[in-house]
């Protein structure tokens, strides 16, 4: 060492074995202090990790003990209206009632919903995702018209499918695009839609089921544009002329046609059939199992179809096989 030693002592003031022992003692105390500080830091980091990790998620037993079921939801179409009702709001309320616990709505966003449920901040990438950090867990069940996508199933667990879905291309009423004539083949119908998209501006929301990249619309030479607004603002953006068309899932497209009659038209599908479901943390298997049993009972006694017809009356007509009783 040069100059002053730890503790502010200059080397030239001391010499011999006694001094060396002194210095070793000072160094040991310093190292001990650093070690204690390091251990405390590690304990703090571990505490924060466990507080924000999926291990802290509430399974069925914990939900019942707390007496509340937290519903993570996003204001979206008729799933969560923002007025205290909606298809998913009613279903989760009934589920909470079946568990004899209080229902609590926790508003979230499309960017945060799976982080708020899983305790992991992720960045979707194709059919997978990258973990970029931890997050506080804010809910026990996520339900807002969630499509079961491959990357999502790797992060959370979904219930049995609760609603059929498909992604449609919706255009302004005066756009040059023509609605296809259904052929009976989903593949042929999708190709008929894609064949009209060369140079056409298409709005979509990345990393959701409305992401044009999932359906390779760029290969159809469409002018794919990322929409930074909310899902609820897609159709108004098309009506205002910001693009000729946009992607929408079936329930939202049907709701949009009712909301803006005569201003939009459905061109046809850009995807194969999909499914929607309710999401649970991977550490809540019993809660998901309880929901699946509850949902099956609601299907058998007619409760679910009644709620679906209340919020999406046309869907059973489009997909009667999904709602048929076994």
mmCIF file of C-alpha atoms in Angstrom, residues 90-323:
data_model
loop_
_atom_site.group_PDB
_atom_site.id
_atom_site.type_symbol
_atom_site.label_atom_id
_atom_site.label_comp_id
_atom_site.label_asym_id
_atom_site.label_seq_id
_atom_site.Cartn_x
_atom_site.Cartn_y
_atom_site.Cartn_z
ATOM 1 C CA UNK A 90 -69.744 -10.902 -14.042
ATOM 2 C CA UNK A 91 -68.035 -14.271 -14.347
ATOM 3 C CA UNK A 92 -65.260 -13.473 -11.870
ATOM 4 C CA UNK A 93 -67.817 -11.983 -9.454
ATOM 5 C CA UNK A 94 -69.749 -15.246 -9.568
ATOM 6 C CA UNK A 95 -66.533 -17.220 -9.115
ATOM 7 C CA UNK A 96 -65.650 -15.159 -6.034
ATOM 8 C CA UNK A 97 -69.153 -15.759 -4.685
ATOM 9 C CA UNK A 98 -68.746 -19.503 -5.218
ATOM 10 C CA UNK A 99 -65.586 -19.342 -3.091
ATOM 11 C CA UNK A 100 -67.381 -17.297 -0.408
ATOM 12 C CA UNK A 101 -64.880 -14.443 -0.758
ATOM 13 C CA UNK A 102 -65.151 -10.778 -1.671
ATOM 14 C CA UNK A 103 -64.616 -9.667 -5.278
ATOM 15 C CA UNK A 104 -62.072 -6.911 -5.925
ATOM 16 C CA UNK A 105 -61.360 -5.356 -9.327
ATOM 17 C CA UNK A 106 -57.752 -4.288 -9.997
ATOM 18 C CA UNK A 107 -57.350 -2.256 -13.169
ATOM 19 C CA UNK A 108 -54.236 -2.945 -15.216
ATOM 20 C CA UNK A 109 -52.960 -2.512 -18.796
ATOM 21 C CA UNK A 110 -52.057 -4.789 -21.685
ATOM 22 C CA UNK A 111 -48.386 -4.078 -21.002
ATOM 23 C CA UNK A 112 -48.651 -4.968 -17.305
ATOM 24 C CA UNK A 113 -51.383 -7.576 -16.903
ATOM 25 C CA UNK A 114 -49.159 -10.657 -17.055
ATOM 26 C CA UNK A 115 -46.464 -9.025 -14.918
ATOM 27 C CA UNK A 116 -49.087 -8.119 -12.325
ATOM 28 C CA UNK A 117 -50.189 -11.749 -12.277
ATOM 29 C CA UNK A 118 -46.889 -13.622 -12.552
ATOM 30 C CA UNK A 119 -44.479 -11.323 -10.707
ATOM 31 C CA UNK A 120 -42.210 -11.260 -13.769
ATOM 32 C CA UNK A 121 -41.607 -8.351 -16.115
ATOM 33 C CA UNK A 122 -41.231 -9.823 -19.570
ATOM 34 C CA UNK A 123 -40.541 -8.732 -23.108
ATOM 35 C CA UNK A 124 -42.447 -10.875 -25.646
ATOM 36 C CA UNK A 125 -40.349 -12.181 -28.514
ATOM 37 C CA UNK A 126 -42.065 -14.222 -31.182
ATOM 38 C CA UNK A 127 -43.608 -17.247 -29.496
ATOM 39 C CA UNK A 128 -41.495 -16.782 -26.353
ATOM 40 C CA UNK A 129 -40.431 -14.036 -23.995
ATOM 41 C CA UNK A 130 -37.461 -12.610 -22.118
ATOM 42 C CA UNK A 131 -37.606 -11.940 -18.379
ATOM 43 C CA UNK A 132 -36.357 -8.401 -17.762
ATOM 44 C CA UNK A 133 -37.094 -8.067 -14.046
ATOM 45 C CA UNK A 134 -39.476 -8.718 -11.168
ATOM 46 C CA UNK A 135 -42.801 -7.031 -10.482
ATOM 47 C CA UNK A 136 -45.261 -6.717 -7.640
ATOM 48 C CA UNK A 137 -48.075 -9.242 -7.843
ATOM 49 C CA UNK A 138 -51.381 -7.382 -7.810
ATOM 50 C CA UNK A 139 -54.009 -9.985 -8.649
ATOM 51 C CA UNK A 140 -55.073 -13.630 -8.466
ATOM 52 C CA UNK A 141 -56.882 -14.022 -11.790
ATOM 53 C CA UNK A 142 -56.627 -12.080 -15.058
ATOM 54 C CA UNK A 143 -59.665 -11.813 -17.307
ATOM 55 C CA UNK A 144 -60.259 -9.247 -20.047
ATOM 56 C CA UNK A 145 -60.865 -11.159 -23.236
ATOM 57 C CA UNK A 146 -57.379 -12.721 -23.102
ATOM 58 C CA UNK A 147 -56.414 -14.758 -26.138
ATOM 59 C CA UNK A 148 -54.387 -17.886 -25.380
ATOM 60 C CA UNK A 149 -51.143 -17.147 -27.258
ATOM 61 C CA UNK A 150 -48.057 -19.438 -27.217
ATOM 62 C CA UNK A 151 -45.789 -16.984 -25.371
ATOM 63 C CA UNK A 152 -48.456 -16.347 -22.746
ATOM 64 C CA UNK A 153 -48.873 -20.057 -21.986
ATOM 65 C CA UNK A 154 -45.163 -20.216 -21.136
ATOM 66 C CA UNK A 155 -45.572 -17.512 -18.505
ATOM 67 C CA UNK A 156 -48.979 -18.239 -16.936
ATOM 68 C CA UNK A 157 -51.562 -21.019 -16.883
ATOM 69 C CA UNK A 158 -54.904 -20.607 -18.620
ATOM 70 C CA UNK A 159 -58.282 -22.020 -17.743
ATOM 71 C CA UNK A 160 -60.174 -24.250 -20.122
ATOM 72 C CA UNK A 161 -61.144 -22.090 -23.137
ATOM 73 C CA UNK A 162 -64.016 -19.778 -22.296
ATOM 74 C CA UNK A 163 -64.702 -18.204 -25.684
ATOM 75 C CA UNK A 164 -63.856 -18.892 -29.341
ATOM 76 C CA UNK A 165 -61.866 -16.237 -31.129
ATOM 77 C CA UNK A 166 -60.350 -15.298 -34.442
ATOM 78 C CA UNK A 167 -58.608 -12.185 -35.712
ATOM 79 C CA UNK A 168 -60.494 -10.312 -38.403
ATOM 80 C CA UNK A 169 -59.549 -7.477 -40.710
ATOM 81 C CA UNK A 170 -61.924 -4.552 -40.196
ATOM 82 C CA UNK A 171 -61.955 -1.686 -42.707
ATOM 83 C CA UNK A 172 -63.568 1.690 -43.085
ATOM 84 C CA UNK A 173 -66.891 1.375 -44.898
ATOM 85 C CA UNK A 174 -65.683 3.344 -47.942
ATOM 86 C CA UNK A 175 -62.360 1.495 -48.263
ATOM 87 C CA UNK A 176 -61.653 -0.295 -51.547
ATOM 88 C CA UNK A 177 -61.257 -3.642 -49.816
ATOM 89 C CA UNK A 178 -64.045 -6.147 -50.455
ATOM 90 C CA UNK A 179 -65.489 -8.537 -47.858
ATOM 91 C CA UNK A 180 -64.652 -12.094 -48.886
ATOM 92 C CA UNK A 181 -67.217 -14.766 -49.595
ATOM 93 C CA UNK A 182 -66.617 -17.555 -47.022
ATOM 94 C CA UNK A 183 -65.307 -20.669 -48.771
ATOM 95 C CA UNK A 184 -65.681 -23.122 -45.934
ATOM 96 C CA UNK A 185 -61.900 -23.291 -45.564
ATOM 97 C CA UNK A 186 -60.208 -21.001 -43.036
ATOM 98 C CA UNK A 187 -56.912 -21.215 -44.957
ATOM 99 C CA UNK A 188 -58.544 -20.145 -48.226
ATOM 100 C CA UNK A 189 -60.450 -17.339 -46.497
ATOM 101 C CA UNK A 190 -57.263 -16.002 -44.899
ATOM 102 C CA UNK A 191 -55.483 -16.085 -48.246
ATOM 103 C CA UNK A 192 -58.388 -14.250 -49.911
ATOM 104 C CA UNK A 193 -57.994 -11.459 -47.359
ATOM 105 C CA UNK A 194 -54.201 -11.345 -47.672
ATOM 106 C CA UNK A 195 -54.440 -11.061 -51.462
ATOM 107 C CA UNK A 196 -56.050 -7.631 -51.096
ATOM 108 C CA UNK A 197 -53.466 -6.117 -48.768
ATOM 109 C CA UNK A 198 -50.643 -5.052 -51.068
ATOM 110 C CA UNK A 199 -49.799 -1.440 -50.174
ATOM 111 C CA UNK A 200 -52.744 -1.213 -47.759
ATOM 112 C CA UNK A 201 -52.086 0.405 -44.379
ATOM 113 C CA UNK A 202 -52.992 -1.971 -41.545
ATOM 114 C CA UNK A 203 -53.034 -0.949 -37.886
ATOM 115 C CA UNK A 204 -52.273 -3.439 -35.141
ATOM 116 C CA UNK A 205 -51.087 -3.586 -31.546
ATOM 117 C CA UNK A 206 -47.775 -5.359 -31.122
ATOM 118 C CA UNK A 207 -47.322 -8.251 -28.681
ATOM 119 C CA UNK A 208 -51.067 -8.913 -28.492
ATOM 120 C CA UNK A 209 -53.282 -11.170 -30.588
ATOM 121 C CA UNK A 210 -53.699 -8.094 -32.832
ATOM 122 C CA UNK A 211 -50.026 -8.035 -33.804
ATOM 123 C CA UNK A 212 -49.787 -8.083 -37.639
ATOM 124 C CA UNK A 213 -46.391 -9.770 -37.366
ATOM 125 C CA UNK A 214 -48.038 -12.935 -36.022
ATOM 126 C CA UNK A 215 -49.898 -13.288 -39.306
ATOM 127 C CA UNK A 216 -46.995 -12.291 -41.588
ATOM 128 C CA UNK A 217 -49.000 -9.536 -43.228
ATOM 129 C CA UNK A 218 -45.742 -7.899 -44.254
ATOM 130 C CA UNK A 219 -45.195 -10.860 -46.603
ATOM 131 C CA UNK A 220 -48.494 -9.958 -48.209
ATOM 132 C CA UNK A 221 -46.833 -6.559 -48.806
ATOM 133 C CA UNK A 222 -49.230 -4.792 -46.462
ATOM 134 C CA UNK A 223 -48.112 -1.484 -44.978
ATOM 135 C CA UNK A 224 -48.091 -2.706 -41.373
ATOM 136 C CA UNK A 225 -48.256 0.056 -38.766
ATOM 137 C CA UNK A 226 -47.840 -0.213 -35.012
ATOM 138 C CA UNK A 227 -50.727 1.459 -33.184
ATOM 139 C CA UNK A 228 -49.681 3.025 -29.889
ATOM 140 C CA UNK A 229 -53.173 3.761 -28.602
ATOM 141 C CA UNK A 230 -55.459 1.391 -26.727
ATOM 142 C CA UNK A 231 -57.355 -1.471 -28.325
ATOM 143 C CA UNK A 232 -60.557 0.515 -27.855
ATOM 144 C CA UNK A 233 -59.138 3.281 -30.052
ATOM 145 C CA UNK A 234 -58.339 1.127 -33.091
ATOM 146 C CA UNK A 235 -61.677 1.427 -34.874
ATOM 147 C CA UNK A 236 -62.003 5.193 -34.230
ATOM 148 C CA UNK A 237 -58.519 5.584 -35.771
ATOM 149 C CA UNK A 238 -59.680 3.726 -38.886
ATOM 150 C CA UNK A 239 -62.893 5.747 -39.104
ATOM 151 C CA UNK A 240 -60.847 8.952 -38.807
ATOM 152 C CA UNK A 241 -58.747 7.866 -41.791
ATOM 153 C CA UNK A 242 -55.439 7.069 -40.088
ATOM 154 C CA UNK A 243 -55.438 3.755 -41.945
ATOM 155 C CA UNK A 244 -57.690 1.809 -44.268
ATOM 156 C CA UNK A 245 -58.090 -1.063 -41.865
ATOM 157 C CA UNK A 246 -57.107 -2.631 -38.547
ATOM 158 C CA UNK A 247 -56.993 -5.997 -36.852
ATOM 159 C CA UNK A 248 -59.675 -6.870 -34.334
ATOM 160 C CA UNK A 249 -60.674 -10.058 -32.592
ATOM 161 C CA UNK A 250 -64.154 -11.412 -33.163
ATOM 162 C CA UNK A 251 -65.881 -10.182 -29.966
ATOM 163 C CA UNK A 252 -64.522 -6.657 -30.343
ATOM 164 C CA UNK A 253 -65.317 -6.544 -34.065
ATOM 165 C CA UNK A 254 -68.921 -7.526 -33.381
ATOM 166 C CA UNK A 255 -69.175 -4.914 -30.626
ATOM 167 C CA UNK A 256 -67.644 -2.303 -32.959
ATOM 168 C CA UNK A 257 -70.204 -2.953 -35.683
ATOM 169 C CA UNK A 258 -72.963 -2.361 -33.144
ATOM 170 C CA UNK A 259 -71.264 0.784 -31.843
ATOM 171 C CA UNK A 260 -70.447 2.325 -35.241
ATOM 172 C CA UNK A 261 -73.128 0.967 -37.614
ATOM 173 C CA UNK A 262 -72.471 1.694 -41.276
ATOM 174 C CA UNK A 263 -68.975 3.070 -40.664
ATOM 175 C CA UNK A 264 -66.936 -0.145 -40.803
ATOM 176 C CA UNK A 265 -67.039 -3.502 -42.531
ATOM 177 C CA UNK A 266 -65.471 -6.888 -41.867
ATOM 178 C CA UNK A 267 -63.253 -8.069 -44.726
ATOM 179 C CA UNK A 268 -62.503 -11.511 -43.345
ATOM 180 C CA UNK A 269 -60.111 -13.492 -41.138
ATOM 181 C CA UNK A 270 -56.326 -13.168 -40.997
ATOM 182 C CA UNK A 271 -55.878 -15.988 -38.481
ATOM 183 C CA UNK A 272 -56.983 -19.517 -37.839
ATOM 184 C CA UNK A 273 -59.319 -20.192 -34.924
ATOM 185 C CA UNK A 274 -58.098 -19.129 -31.498
ATOM 186 C CA UNK A 275 -59.398 -19.421 -27.950
ATOM 187 C CA UNK A 276 -59.785 -17.059 -25.027
ATOM 188 C CA UNK A 277 -59.391 -17.991 -21.379
ATOM 189 C CA UNK A 278 -58.760 -16.752 -17.851
ATOM 190 C CA UNK A 279 -55.146 -16.574 -16.683
ATOM 191 C CA UNK A 280 -53.647 -17.762 -13.402
ATOM 192 C CA UNK A 281 -50.158 -17.757 -11.925
ATOM 193 C CA UNK A 282 -48.263 -21.001 -12.367
ATOM 194 C CA UNK A 283 -48.158 -21.233 -8.573
ATOM 195 C CA UNK A 284 -51.974 -21.223 -8.291
ATOM 196 C CA UNK A 285 -52.956 -24.653 -9.678
ATOM 197 C CA UNK A 286 -55.739 -25.247 -7.157
ATOM 198 C CA UNK A 287 -57.305 -21.857 -7.876
ATOM 199 C CA UNK A 288 -57.318 -22.595 -11.583
ATOM 200 C CA UNK A 289 -58.773 -26.055 -10.971
ATOM 201 C CA UNK A 290 -61.525 -24.511 -8.849
ATOM 202 C CA UNK A 291 -62.318 -22.061 -11.645
ATOM 203 C CA UNK A 292 -62.479 -24.825 -14.261
ATOM 204 C CA UNK A 293 -65.004 -26.732 -12.134
ATOM 205 C CA UNK A 294 -66.992 -23.553 -11.555
ATOM 206 C CA UNK A 295 -66.948 -22.722 -15.284
ATOM 207 C CA UNK A 296 -68.073 -26.218 -16.264
ATOM 208 C CA UNK A 297 -71.028 -25.917 -13.896
ATOM 209 C CA UNK A 298 -71.925 -22.509 -15.360
ATOM 210 C CA UNK A 299 -71.950 -24.043 -18.833
ATOM 211 C CA UNK A 300 -74.148 -26.949 -17.731
ATOM 212 C CA UNK A 301 -76.765 -24.879 -15.911
ATOM 213 C CA UNK A 302 -76.974 -22.188 -18.634
ATOM 214 C CA UNK A 303 -75.474 -19.371 -16.547
ATOM 215 C CA UNK A 304 -72.560 -18.802 -18.905
ATOM 216 C CA UNK A 305 -74.471 -18.766 -22.179
ATOM 217 C CA UNK A 306 -76.897 -16.305 -20.612
ATOM 218 C CA UNK A 307 -74.060 -13.907 -19.744
ATOM 219 C CA UNK A 308 -72.478 -14.337 -23.193
ATOM 220 C CA UNK A 309 -75.767 -13.469 -24.929
ATOM 221 C CA UNK A 310 -76.094 -10.415 -22.706
ATOM 222 C CA UNK A 311 -72.769 -8.942 -23.827
ATOM 223 C CA UNK A 312 -72.083 -10.667 -27.175
ATOM 224 C CA UNK A 313 -75.426 -11.884 -28.541
ATOM 225 C CA UNK A 314 -74.049 -12.738 -32.008
ATOM 226 C CA UNK A 315 -71.135 -14.963 -30.947
ATOM 227 C CA UNK A 316 -73.219 -18.111 -30.261
ATOM 228 C CA UNK A 317 -74.641 -17.737 -33.774
ATOM 229 C CA UNK A 318 -71.147 -17.621 -35.314
ATOM 230 C CA UNK A 319 -69.749 -20.492 -33.237
ATOM 231 C CA UNK A 320 -72.674 -22.719 -32.202
ATOM 232 C CA UNK A 321 -70.455 -25.799 -31.819
ATOM 233 C CA UNK A 322 -68.489 -24.155 -29.005
ATOM 234 C CA UNK A 323 -71.632 -23.536 -26.972
#
